[in-house]
XYZ file of C-alpha atoms in Angstrom:
696
model
C -14.244 3.312 -33.267
C -13.152 5.497 -30.355
C -14.572 8.452 -28.475
C -12.927 10.344 -25.628
C -14.339 12.635 -22.973
C -13.252 14.199 -19.689
C -15.207 13.079 -16.686
C -13.814 14.780 -13.539
C -10.909 16.654 -12.081
C -9.551 16.509 -8.534
C -6.419 15.950 -6.473
C -5.593 12.896 -4.438
C -3.738 13.696 -1.230
C -0.806 11.625 -0.107
C -2.398 8.308 0.750
C -2.188 6.954 4.248
C -5.043 4.439 4.543
C -3.523 1.228 5.875
C -0.294 2.090 4.084
C 2.896 2.944 5.890
C 4.140 4.980 2.896
C 2.983 8.480 2.008
C 3.146 8.671 -1.759
C 3.457 11.980 -3.624
C 0.080 13.609 -4.383
C -1.179 12.576 -7.816
C -3.726 14.624 -9.690
C -6.513 12.595 -11.224
C -8.148 13.780 -14.432
C -10.143 10.935 -15.828
C -10.678 10.605 -19.558
C -13.105 8.004 -20.855
C -12.350 6.359 -24.200
C -14.876 4.168 -25.975
C -13.695 1.317 -28.173
C -16.314 -0.879 -29.793
C -18.804 -0.107 -26.993
C -16.154 -0.783 -24.311
C -15.434 2.180 -22.051
C -11.837 2.609 -20.874
C -11.054 4.891 -17.941
C -7.722 6.733 -18.075
C -7.390 8.830 -14.884
C -3.698 9.663 -15.276
C -3.372 10.609 -18.926
C -1.836 13.926 -17.943
C 1.289 11.921 -17.026
C 1.770 11.280 -20.758
C 2.888 14.916 -21.092
C 6.363 14.013 -19.892
C 7.963 17.352 -20.801
C 5.780 19.493 -18.509
C 6.931 20.987 -15.203
C 4.083 19.260 -13.379
C 5.185 15.802 -14.525
C 8.836 16.651 -13.810
C 7.934 17.625 -10.258
C 5.872 14.449 -9.790
C 8.770 12.317 -11.065
C 11.239 14.113 -8.795
C 9.029 13.435 -5.767
C 8.670 9.769 -6.735
C 12.443 9.442 -7.161
C 13.057 11.128 -3.819
C 10.743 8.658 -2.069
C 12.271 5.675 -3.882
C 15.896 6.630 -3.272
C 15.191 7.301 0.404
C 14.064 3.676 0.708
C 16.812 2.265 -1.536
C 19.555 4.090 0.348
C 18.409 2.449 3.583
C 18.308 -0.945 1.858
C 21.860 -0.417 0.628
C 23.089 -0.090 4.225
C 21.733 -3.588 4.870
C 22.744 -5.391 1.690
C 25.577 -3.286 0.250
C 24.652 -4.440 -3.245
C 26.272 -1.544 -5.087
C 29.718 -2.175 -3.618
C 29.510 -5.963 -3.880
C 28.294 -5.938 -7.479
C 31.169 -3.580 -8.277
C 33.503 -6.177 -6.767
C 32.071 -9.053 -8.822
C 31.847 -6.867 -11.931
C 35.594 -6.375 -11.966
C 36.961 -8.378 -14.870
C 40.250 -7.925 -16.630
C 40.118 -9.137 -20.214
C 40.610 -7.796 -23.731
C 38.090 -8.103 -26.567
C 39.044 -5.976 -29.572
C 36.958 -6.178 -32.741
C 38.629 -6.424 -36.170
C 37.417 -4.057 -38.896
C 39.588 -3.572 -41.946
C 43.240 -3.223 -40.920
C 42.473 -2.193 -37.340
C 41.247 -3.626 -34.058
C 38.778 -1.516 -32.067
C 37.593 -1.589 -28.440
C 35.130 0.380 -26.336
C 36.856 0.995 -23.003
C 36.584 3.114 -19.875
C 39.585 5.410 -19.429
C 41.052 8.099 -17.144
C 38.126 7.925 -14.704
C 35.870 9.583 -17.293
C 33.028 7.170 -16.478
C 32.097 6.775 -20.167
C 33.251 4.470 -22.976
C 35.821 5.765 -25.435
C 36.621 4.158 -28.793
C 40.181 2.829 -28.961
C 42.123 1.461 -31.936
C 45.240 -0.635 -32.500
C 46.919 -2.062 -35.613
C 47.688 -5.472 -34.082
C 46.786 -7.485 -31.001
C 50.290 -6.863 -29.696
C 49.908 -3.075 -29.786
C 48.509 -0.999 -26.945
C 45.047 0.507 -27.643
C 45.099 4.235 -28.440
C 42.175 6.555 -27.751
C 40.500 7.399 -31.059
C 37.135 8.934 -30.063
C 36.832 10.769 -26.750
C 33.105 11.238 -25.919
C 33.903 14.086 -23.526
C 35.396 15.989 -26.464
C 32.003 15.840 -28.206
C 30.206 17.193 -25.134
C 31.080 17.636 -21.486
C 27.437 18.359 -20.641
C 25.653 15.415 -22.300
C 26.158 11.722 -21.634
C 27.634 10.709 -25.000
C 27.690 7.055 -25.979
C 28.913 5.428 -29.179
C 26.178 3.316 -30.784
C 28.039 1.778 -33.713
C 30.899 2.416 -36.118
C 32.042 1.271 -39.542
C 35.379 1.374 -41.376
C 35.796 2.210 -45.066
C 37.015 -0.563 -47.336
C 40.458 1.057 -47.701
C 40.745 1.326 -43.866
C 41.467 5.058 -44.114
C 38.280 6.388 -42.531
C 35.867 5.466 -39.754
C 32.308 6.769 -39.368
C 30.519 6.380 -36.052
C 27.034 7.037 -34.688
C 26.746 8.519 -31.231
C 23.752 9.358 -29.058
C 23.053 11.793 -26.263
C 21.561 10.934 -22.881
C 20.168 7.548 -23.864
C 18.006 8.682 -26.765
C 17.512 6.529 -29.864
C 18.284 9.645 -31.925
C 21.875 9.792 -33.115
C 24.465 11.791 -35.009
C 27.296 10.692 -37.298
C 30.868 11.954 -37.250
C 33.831 10.814 -39.357
C 37.488 10.415 -38.382
C 40.721 9.873 -40.316
C 42.257 6.679 -38.927
C 45.835 7.587 -39.812
C 45.870 11.085 -38.301
C 43.150 10.640 -35.660
C 41.569 13.932 -36.741
C 37.846 14.390 -37.285
C 36.627 15.483 -40.700
C 34.026 18.225 -41.029
C 31.242 15.725 -41.819
C 28.483 15.847 -39.166
C 25.079 14.262 -39.862
C 21.994 14.613 -37.647
C 18.445 13.215 -37.250
C 19.883 9.685 -37.504
C 17.792 6.891 -35.981
C 17.842 3.071 -36.214
C 20.566 3.303 -38.846
C 23.593 1.350 -39.927
C 26.586 2.789 -41.785
C 27.313 1.039 -45.092
C 30.357 2.222 -47.015
C 30.659 2.538 -50.777
C 33.940 4.007 -52.042
C 34.290 7.551 -50.599
C 30.829 7.683 -49.027
C 28.322 5.695 -47.013
C 24.620 4.927 -46.799
C 22.654 5.845 -43.671
C 19.045 6.586 -42.702
C 17.272 9.366 -40.846
C 13.778 10.430 -39.761
C 12.080 13.810 -39.527
C 12.409 15.348 -36.064
C 9.707 13.949 -33.765
C 8.981 13.877 -30.041
C 7.106 10.970 -28.530
C 4.714 10.943 -31.475
C 4.773 7.972 -33.833
C 8.169 7.461 -35.462
C 7.487 7.570 -39.214
C 9.018 8.688 -42.475
C 12.369 6.862 -42.622
C 14.619 7.946 -45.482
C 17.830 6.318 -46.758
C 20.608 8.582 -48.040
C 24.081 8.362 -49.570
C 26.583 10.755 -48.011
C 29.822 11.643 -49.817
C 32.755 12.584 -47.611
C 33.543 16.274 -47.545
C 30.011 17.397 -48.442
C 27.224 18.829 -46.284
C 24.237 16.760 -45.205
C 21.998 18.958 -47.370
C 23.826 17.608 -50.430
C 23.203 13.935 -49.544
C 21.490 11.845 -52.220
C 18.083 10.428 -51.324
C 18.113 6.704 -52.120
C 14.756 5.426 -50.840
C 11.593 6.443 -48.966
C 7.860 5.652 -49.016
C 5.829 8.852 -48.973
C 2.584 6.925 -49.397
C 3.459 4.505 -46.566
C 5.474 6.401 -43.915
C 5.279 3.546 -41.386
C 7.473 1.308 -43.584
C 11.014 0.824 -42.285
C 14.214 -0.233 -43.995
C 17.392 -2.224 -43.387
C 20.304 -1.969 -45.791
C 23.958 -2.892 -46.302
C 26.684 -3.091 -48.895
C 28.367 -6.429 -49.481
C 31.933 -7.032 -48.282
C 33.444 -6.390 -51.733
C 31.047 -3.446 -52.332
C 29.620 -5.129 -55.432
C 26.021 -4.886 -54.227
C 23.801 -2.637 -52.136
C 20.827 -4.481 -50.613
C 17.775 -2.712 -49.136
C 14.987 -4.538 -47.303
C 11.643 -2.762 -46.914
C 9.368 -4.001 -44.121
C 5.814 -2.941 -44.913
C 4.077 -3.574 -41.572
C 0.863 -1.995 -42.839
C 0.365 -4.645 -45.510
C 2.478 -7.369 -43.814
C 4.857 -7.570 -46.783
C 8.602 -7.470 -47.406
C 10.185 -5.967 -50.522
C 13.877 -6.280 -51.341
C 15.771 -3.975 -53.701
C 19.388 -3.966 -54.867
C 22.037 -2.085 -56.778
C 24.578 -4.065 -58.791
C 27.552 -1.713 -58.973
C 29.054 -3.838 -61.764
C 26.207 -2.884 -64.106
C 27.023 -0.267 -66.752
C 24.347 2.000 -65.210
C 23.931 0.990 -61.556
C 20.464 1.761 -60.198
C 18.187 0.617 -57.380
C 15.989 -2.157 -58.753
C 13.471 -4.630 -57.287
C 14.969 -8.013 -56.438
C 12.110 -9.748 -54.588
C 8.767 -8.123 -53.840
C 5.602 -8.929 -51.903
C 7.148 -11.575 -49.693
C 5.050 -12.481 -46.665
C 6.168 -10.700 -43.487
C 6.702 -14.079 -41.784
C 9.017 -15.127 -44.610
C 12.150 -14.086 -42.743
C 14.536 -13.653 -45.655
C 17.706 -11.761 -44.743
C 20.613 -11.333 -47.148
C 24.106 -11.999 -45.765
C 26.662 -11.192 -48.478
C 27.622 -12.176 -51.987
C 29.816 -15.020 -53.157
C 30.863 -14.053 -56.646
C 27.762 -13.035 -58.571
C 25.442 -14.986 -56.265
C 23.771 -13.575 -53.156
C 23.552 -15.668 -49.988
C 20.619 -15.298 -47.619
C 19.167 -16.693 -44.405
C 15.568 -17.937 -44.578
C 13.121 -18.956 -41.872
C 9.873 -19.755 -43.667
C 6.659 -21.139 -42.174
C 8.271 -21.623 -38.787
C 11.313 -23.632 -39.839
C 14.592 -23.504 -37.961
C 16.540 -21.594 -40.579
C 18.492 -22.398 -43.722
C 21.033 -20.698 -46.002
C 20.099 -20.022 -49.620
C 22.007 -19.124 -52.775
C 20.159 -16.635 -55.003
C 21.139 -15.526 -58.507
C 19.973 -11.900 -58.987
C 19.221 -12.731 -62.625
C 16.712 -15.397 -61.470
C 15.815 -14.289 -57.914
C 12.796 -16.601 -57.515
C 14.883 -19.731 -58.129
C 16.263 -20.297 -54.638
C 18.928 -22.952 -54.137
C 19.340 -24.448 -50.658
C 22.992 -24.301 -49.636
C 22.615 -25.311 -45.965
C 19.323 -27.100 -45.233
C 17.136 -26.802 -42.172
C 17.892 -29.092 -39.222
C 14.668 -30.001 -37.443
C 16.148 -30.193 -33.942
C 18.663 -27.351 -34.231
C 17.971 -23.633 -34.551
C 20.303 -21.632 -36.800
C 21.072 -18.441 -34.828
C 24.115 -16.950 -36.570
C 25.877 -17.136 -39.942
C 29.243 -15.642 -40.896
C 30.572 -15.973 -44.417
C 34.315 -16.533 -44.740
C 36.592 -16.721 -47.754
C 36.201 -20.447 -48.455
C 33.764 -21.643 -45.774
C 30.694 -20.683 -43.776
C 30.652 -20.446 -39.982
C 27.268 -21.096 -38.379
C 26.034 -21.172 -34.794
C 23.209 -23.562 -33.830
C 21.127 -23.827 -30.669
C 19.979 -27.324 -29.676
C 18.273 -28.035 -26.334
C 19.767 -24.893 -24.741
C 23.267 -25.865 -25.986
C 25.171 -23.922 -28.637
C 27.343 -25.411 -31.361
C 29.631 -23.833 -33.976
C 29.480 -25.713 -37.297
C 31.635 -25.017 -40.365
C 30.372 -25.736 -43.900
C 32.007 -25.369 -47.279
C 30.268 -23.493 -50.098
C 28.808 -26.757 -51.380
C 26.969 -27.252 -48.076
C 29.194 -30.027 -46.681
C 29.924 -30.095 -42.929
C 33.623 -29.515 -42.247
C 33.912 -29.273 -38.463
C 31.877 -28.630 -35.293
C 32.587 -27.285 -31.784
C 30.156 -27.991 -28.911
C 29.425 -25.836 -25.841
C 27.594 -26.753 -22.596
C 24.102 -25.485 -21.633
C 23.876 -22.112 -19.923
C 26.826 -20.695 -21.842
C 26.901 -18.786 -25.100
C 29.126 -17.721 -27.962
C 28.783 -14.069 -28.939
C 30.301 -11.288 -31.015
C 32.164 -13.381 -33.563
C 34.508 -10.753 -34.997
C 36.817 -10.664 -37.992
C 36.932 -9.922 -41.691
C 35.852 -12.315 -44.429
C 39.437 -13.028 -45.525
C 41.020 -13.211 -42.062
C 42.732 -16.505 -41.118
C 41.408 -16.233 -37.542
C 38.411 -14.792 -35.715
C 37.729 -13.606 -32.174
C 34.663 -14.536 -30.146
C 33.500 -14.275 -26.543
C 32.343 -17.231 -24.463
C 30.397 -16.546 -21.271
C 27.648 -17.693 -18.897
C 25.459 -16.106 -16.231
C 28.232 -16.464 -13.645
C 31.226 -16.646 -15.985
C 32.631 -13.431 -17.486
C 33.711 -13.307 -21.096
C 36.623 -15.486 -22.068
C 37.850 -14.273 -25.447
C 39.120 -16.946 -27.827
C 41.079 -16.814 -31.051
C 39.577 -19.293 -33.519
C 41.857 -20.408 -36.352
C 39.442 -20.969 -39.247
C 41.930 -23.112 -41.153
C 42.654 -25.799 -38.532
C 39.771 -24.938 -36.093
C 42.096 -24.562 -33.114
C 40.966 -22.476 -30.142
C 43.204 -20.548 -27.777
C 42.413 -17.803 -25.247
C 43.411 -14.309 -26.284
C 44.478 -13.670 -22.671
C 43.428 -14.800 -19.220
C 40.226 -13.379 -17.739
C 40.704 -12.231 -14.139
C 37.771 -12.054 -11.674
C 37.262 -11.598 -7.924
C 35.331 -14.807 -7.302
C 35.459 -18.475 -8.226
C 32.936 -18.983 -11.037
C 33.422 -22.746 -10.803
C 31.468 -22.658 -7.502
C 28.179 -22.547 -9.428
C 26.129 -25.150 -11.217
C 23.506 -25.005 -13.943
C 20.448 -27.262 -13.962
C 18.360 -27.912 -17.080
C 14.625 -28.342 -16.524
C 11.396 -28.595 -18.462
C 8.040 -27.757 -16.930
C 4.460 -28.043 -18.129
C 2.616 -24.853 -19.056
C -1.124 -24.237 -18.805
C -1.871 -25.849 -22.193
C 0.556 -28.754 -21.475
C 3.338 -27.286 -23.647
C 6.744 -28.187 -22.220
C 8.885 -25.103 -21.575
C 12.660 -25.187 -20.916
C 14.198 -23.403 -17.961
C 17.694 -23.018 -16.517
C 18.425 -22.836 -12.780
C 21.737 -21.517 -11.450
C 22.900 -21.765 -7.834
C 25.954 -22.498 -5.719
C 27.020 -26.136 -5.884
C 26.815 -26.557 -2.113
C 23.318 -25.044 -1.759
C 20.995 -27.255 0.314
C 18.124 -27.953 -2.078
C 16.069 -29.737 0.574
C 15.052 -26.241 1.703
C 13.360 -23.371 -0.140
C 15.538 -20.387 -1.019
C 15.158 -16.792 -2.241
C 14.737 -17.051 -5.998
C 14.847 -14.584 -8.876
C 12.898 -15.600 -11.982
C 13.502 -13.810 -15.280
C 12.275 -14.052 -18.893
C 12.001 -12.035 -22.089
C 9.581 -13.825 -24.416
C 9.047 -11.459 -27.322
C 9.776 -10.647 -30.964
C 11.311 -14.072 -31.604
C 14.441 -12.883 -29.817
C 16.830 -15.531 -28.539
C 18.034 -14.939 -24.979
C 21.591 -16.281 -24.695
C 23.316 -16.539 -21.329
C 25.589 -13.617 -20.528
C 27.590 -12.634 -17.486
C 25.757 -10.567 -14.853
C 27.573 -9.608 -11.624
C 24.210 -8.836 -10.021
C 23.255 -12.499 -10.391
C 26.558 -13.514 -8.766
C 25.750 -11.197 -5.846
C 22.266 -12.722 -5.511
C 23.655 -16.270 -5.561
C 26.267 -15.311 -2.962
C 23.350 -14.401 -0.686
C 22.067 -17.971 -0.949
C 19.685 -17.357 -3.830
C 18.673 -19.264 -6.961
C 18.480 -17.636 -10.384
C 16.001 -19.050 -12.905
C 15.570 -18.140 -16.573
C 12.449 -19.398 -18.355
C 12.581 -19.672 -22.170
C 8.908 -18.803 -22.552
C 6.982 -18.638 -25.812
C 7.229 -15.382 -27.715
C 11.016 -15.677 -27.709
C 12.916 -17.475 -30.436
C 14.882 -20.016 -28.418
C 12.993 -22.987 -29.871
C 12.528 -21.614 -33.372
C 10.103 -19.401 -35.253
C 7.046 -21.393 -34.162
C 7.958 -20.637 -30.518
C 7.643 -16.963 -31.401
C 4.370 -17.398 -33.283
C 2.902 -19.205 -30.261
C 3.584 -16.191 -28.039
C 2.716 -13.169 -30.131
C -0.446 -11.349 -31.197
C -3.556 -13.327 -30.306
C -1.312 -15.887 -28.572
C 0.414 -13.385 -26.272
C -1.268 -14.825 -23.188
C 0.781 -17.990 -23.739
C 3.891 -15.995 -22.752
C 2.311 -14.962 -19.463
C 0.970 -18.462 -18.792
C 4.427 -19.933 -19.415
C 5.951 -17.475 -16.953
C 3.296 -18.065 -14.303
C 3.752 -21.819 -14.653
C 7.512 -21.375 -14.225
C 6.793 -19.740 -10.862
C 4.441 -22.571 -9.911
C 7.084 -25.146 -10.882
C 9.663 -23.481 -8.633
C 7.227 -23.358 -5.712
C 5.779 -26.860 -6.207
C 9.278 -28.358 -6.326
C 10.360 -26.578 -3.122
C 13.040 -24.461 -4.751
C 11.289 -21.444 -3.257
C 8.021 -20.132 -1.820
C 5.738 -17.306 -2.869
C 7.208 -15.218 -0.039
C 10.724 -15.790 -1.398
C 10.112 -15.319 -5.133
C 11.081 -12.179 -7.062
C 10.585 -11.625 -10.790
C 12.116 -9.214 -13.270
C 12.339 -8.526 -16.970
C 13.101 -5.616 -19.269
C 11.171 -4.149 -22.205
C 8.929 -6.991 -23.439
C 10.183 -8.968 -20.434
C 8.910 -6.121 -18.260
C 5.477 -6.550 -19.803
C 5.667 -10.288 -19.038
C 6.468 -9.847 -15.335
C 3.949 -7.013 -14.881
C 1.175 -9.012 -16.547
C 2.020 -12.091 -14.453
C 2.000 -10.040 -11.242
C -1.370 -8.506 -12.058
C -2.896 -11.849 -13.083
C -1.447 -13.959 -10.247
C -0.308 -11.599 -7.459
C -0.325 -14.319 -4.792
C 2.664 -16.044 -6.450
C 5.186 -13.256 -6.022
C 6.837 -11.272 -3.261
C 8.734 -8.688 -5.340
C 8.310 -7.492 -8.922
C 10.701 -5.372 -11.008
C 9.400 -4.432 -14.479
C 12.028 -2.428 -16.397
C 11.255 -0.026 -19.297
C 8.067 -2.014 -19.831
C 5.105 -1.362 -22.148
C 2.211 -1.347 -19.665
C -0.609 0.606 -21.326
C -1.269 -1.703 -24.250
C -4.326 0.255 -25.400
C -2.245 3.360 -26.199
C 1.116 1.684 -26.875
C 0.918 2.085 -30.650
C 0.292 5.838 -30.397
C 3.842 6.649 -29.314
C 7.269 6.532 -31.021
C 7.815 3.053 -32.527
C 4.808 1.301 -30.965
C 3.042 1.147 -34.323
C 5.894 -1.011 -35.670
C 4.920 -3.725 -33.169
C 1.332 -4.432 -34.144
C 2.345 -7.891 -35.314
C 3.796 -8.630 -31.867
C 1.011 -7.202 -29.722
C -1.975 -6.330 -31.892
C -3.818 -3.091 -32.598
C -6.849 -1.255 -31.240
C -7.919 -0.584 -34.834
C -9.205 -4.170 -34.985
C -12.007 -5.145 -32.592
C -10.781 -8.702 -31.960
C -7.231 -7.529 -31.420
C -8.464 -4.768 -29.096
C -10.247 -7.296 -26.871
C -7.058 -9.364 -26.688
C -4.945 -6.320 -25.777
C -7.441 -5.306 -23.114
C -7.398 -8.815 -21.630
C -3.722 -8.605 -20.667
C -2.785 -4.901 -20.577
C -1.281 -4.568 -17.070
C -2.582 -1.022 -16.525
C -6.153 -1.942 -17.399
C -6.360 -5.101 -15.306
C -5.438 -3.568 -11.939
C -8.253 -4.378 -9.488
C -9.219 -1.924 -6.783
C -9.475 -4.524 -4.014
C -6.165 -6.373 -4.593
C -2.940 -5.766 -2.668
C -0.336 -6.479 -5.356
C 3.233 -7.578 -4.570
C 5.882 -4.989 -3.738
C 7.157 -3.407 -6.941
C 10.115 -1.364 -8.080
C 9.017 0.032 -11.443
C 12.112 1.120 -13.352
C 12.180 3.379 -16.392
C 14.325 6.060 -18.037
C 13.618 9.732 -18.553
C 14.616 9.782 -22.247
C 13.314 6.382 -23.341
C 11.902 7.079 -26.795
C 11.335 3.406 -27.558
C 8.975 2.580 -24.669
C 8.236 6.061 -23.311
C 8.327 6.382 -19.498
C 4.676 7.420 -19.478
C 3.814 3.695 -19.300
C 5.617 3.346 -15.985
C 4.275 6.666 -14.678
C 0.627 5.751 -15.257
C 1.086 2.206 -13.946
C 2.716 3.525 -10.775
C -0.021 6.087 -10.174
C -2.776 3.522 -10.716
C -1.214 1.064 -8.262
C -0.307 3.581 -5.573
C -3.632 5.365 -5.356
C -5.810 2.492 -4.111
C -6.679 1.851 -0.441
C -6.035 -1.899 -0.825
C -2.388 -1.434 -1.795
C -0.360 -1.887 1.383
C 2.732 -3.472 -0.223
C 5.064 -0.709 -1.404
C 5.053 0.559 -4.981
C 8.194 2.479 -5.921
C 9.034 4.261 -9.164
C 12.683 4.693 -10.137
C 13.387 7.004 -13.094
C 16.929 7.095 -14.474
C 17.768 10.648 -15.504
C 19.622 11.339 -18.749
C 19.089 7.774 -19.988
C 17.081 5.891 -22.606
C 15.698 2.412 -23.236
C 18.852 0.655 -22.064
C 18.871 2.490 -18.753
C 22.113 3.825 -17.329
C 24.073 3.135 -20.493
C 27.649 4.330 -20.851
C 28.306 5.687 -17.377
C 29.773 2.912 -15.222
C 28.810 4.593 -11.952
C 25.216 4.992 -13.088
C 25.064 1.426 -14.435
C 26.397 0.102 -11.143
C 23.987 2.168 -9.064
C 21.001 1.138 -11.188
C 21.862 -2.566 -10.936
C 22.765 -2.367 -7.247
C 19.557 -0.592 -6.277
C 17.469 -3.213 -8.054
C 19.153 -5.982 -6.060
C 18.873 -3.987 -2.828
C 15.128 -3.867 -3.403
C 14.864 -7.564 -4.249
C 16.967 -8.714 -1.293
C 15.184 -6.398 1.120
C 11.803 -7.783 0.095
C 12.838 -11.448 0.066
C 14.953 -11.439 3.232
C 13.080 -8.992 5.448
C 11.094 -11.790 7.159
C 14.184 -13.858 7.967
């Protein structure tokens, strides 16, 4: 299928050409790969060796150049300070687990989140886990935590410096003292308690090679990790991955195996009420698109969410004794997408999305509607917290320009009341949200939201920031972003396009933007830009685009395919070399989303849109700030390195191409450290504003 050979070796000096920027010298060592008689040139493959001194030096030089420019831009636009001002919010949002409420909060100017606990909402939060106690050298961040059923013990997963790799520690909730338990090599794991132990998963130690070989273990408190009991693995299929949980009453353990190699799902369970509990098959060889996810048990029955053949989601009741006889508890609603389900003692709370509007709907366990609560477009409900038997729940309600307002929801009488007032440094009622639909290349109608100040003169074009995600069937709810507030304060318009590939309009919306249909995502995004320009919201010289992860791929592909539409482009932690994407870390898990070079038809499709491989020598692409993180082991930074080098080292490129690499961070960028988060966000907006406003 593929052959590789070296073709030449030389150094490129700092380019001057018609450029006003002298980029760091970039060695070129071209390797030629052959796929199905197609030759692929890869002149910067040496940048894949991200741990070498040579790459470190190259990255340092790129960062030095980028920060020199961004520091000057900050003098003009002061984005870091202003975003800090708008980011200031004073509100409380504890999360109930067992007998306690927990919060992740900054404290004592430590610049990192600590885990706090309190026994009631009236109590003051007390510091439970101090990340600086774990390490003063590393940037420690708490990924997740879980409380034992008796509320005596809490286990938490923490990471170092942004990596997906994690470790587990355990703490006594009454004394606040850590136990001796310390588990390592943890990755993509939950913590699921059973009596005096918990289930978790780990992988063998790996660098940026493919992440394979997940194993699920049971750890008993007070024992060493070497004594943990292996519960499940697939030696003959190491690319399989697993999700698992124990039900609220700890009657069942459910494990879901996703066999991406054969596009199948297998589900196993342990019934702890059996005389001899053991892991047994429950449902096997389900199609990978048969999105069956178990929620909890209700008595001896198991309840599950199902999205089959592109439907909008339903809730099923399944008897483990007859697992193929599914009973529909809550049916599908053709015009409403089921996006969340929470099982309560005597009712079911659901969240639906209809025409960009969210709605909470309560059902009883016979499937009858009990009550509904409607919310306006551009706002979202998130993080519904509370235990199954609690009489009230907490949830956050926010929008792009409205910080979280935390509500207490009484699940008996459905009354809502704020937990406490949310204090901000601006008037979020000054902004308005417009709902639009525009026509994509194949005439599909795509929804989009526009946000701007109410008094903005729309008879004139304005600086505009267009964003999208469009991948993995993920729904993109509105959430508060002080950077957007800053941009709108400067007279801008923010637009979010719900392009295909995302899940905002249901499973079919995802299917229409993945795999062989991935170009639909890029077409939808490009047509969003054309809609904004054609309707005089903005011009090509005033339009910036950004997106992260899959959204970064979307904006990079759009910029390469239609460079004349955009003034500034900010792809963040983006997969950009789609020919080699599956070779690193978890890329092989995403063949269903993107495709694979092991199939000739899929290879041609990948090659048609891979941003790195579609850069043309003679094109001057828009100004770009390519943002990545040093320790990203989900989309390794090598994608951004190679893309930057390919763009910079062409005589035609006179618009600036900057690379910004966040040190000591992973896929989520400057995560945990408030100062670093603020600087990262502020520098992005300094770049965008400098590019869009420089001609004014």
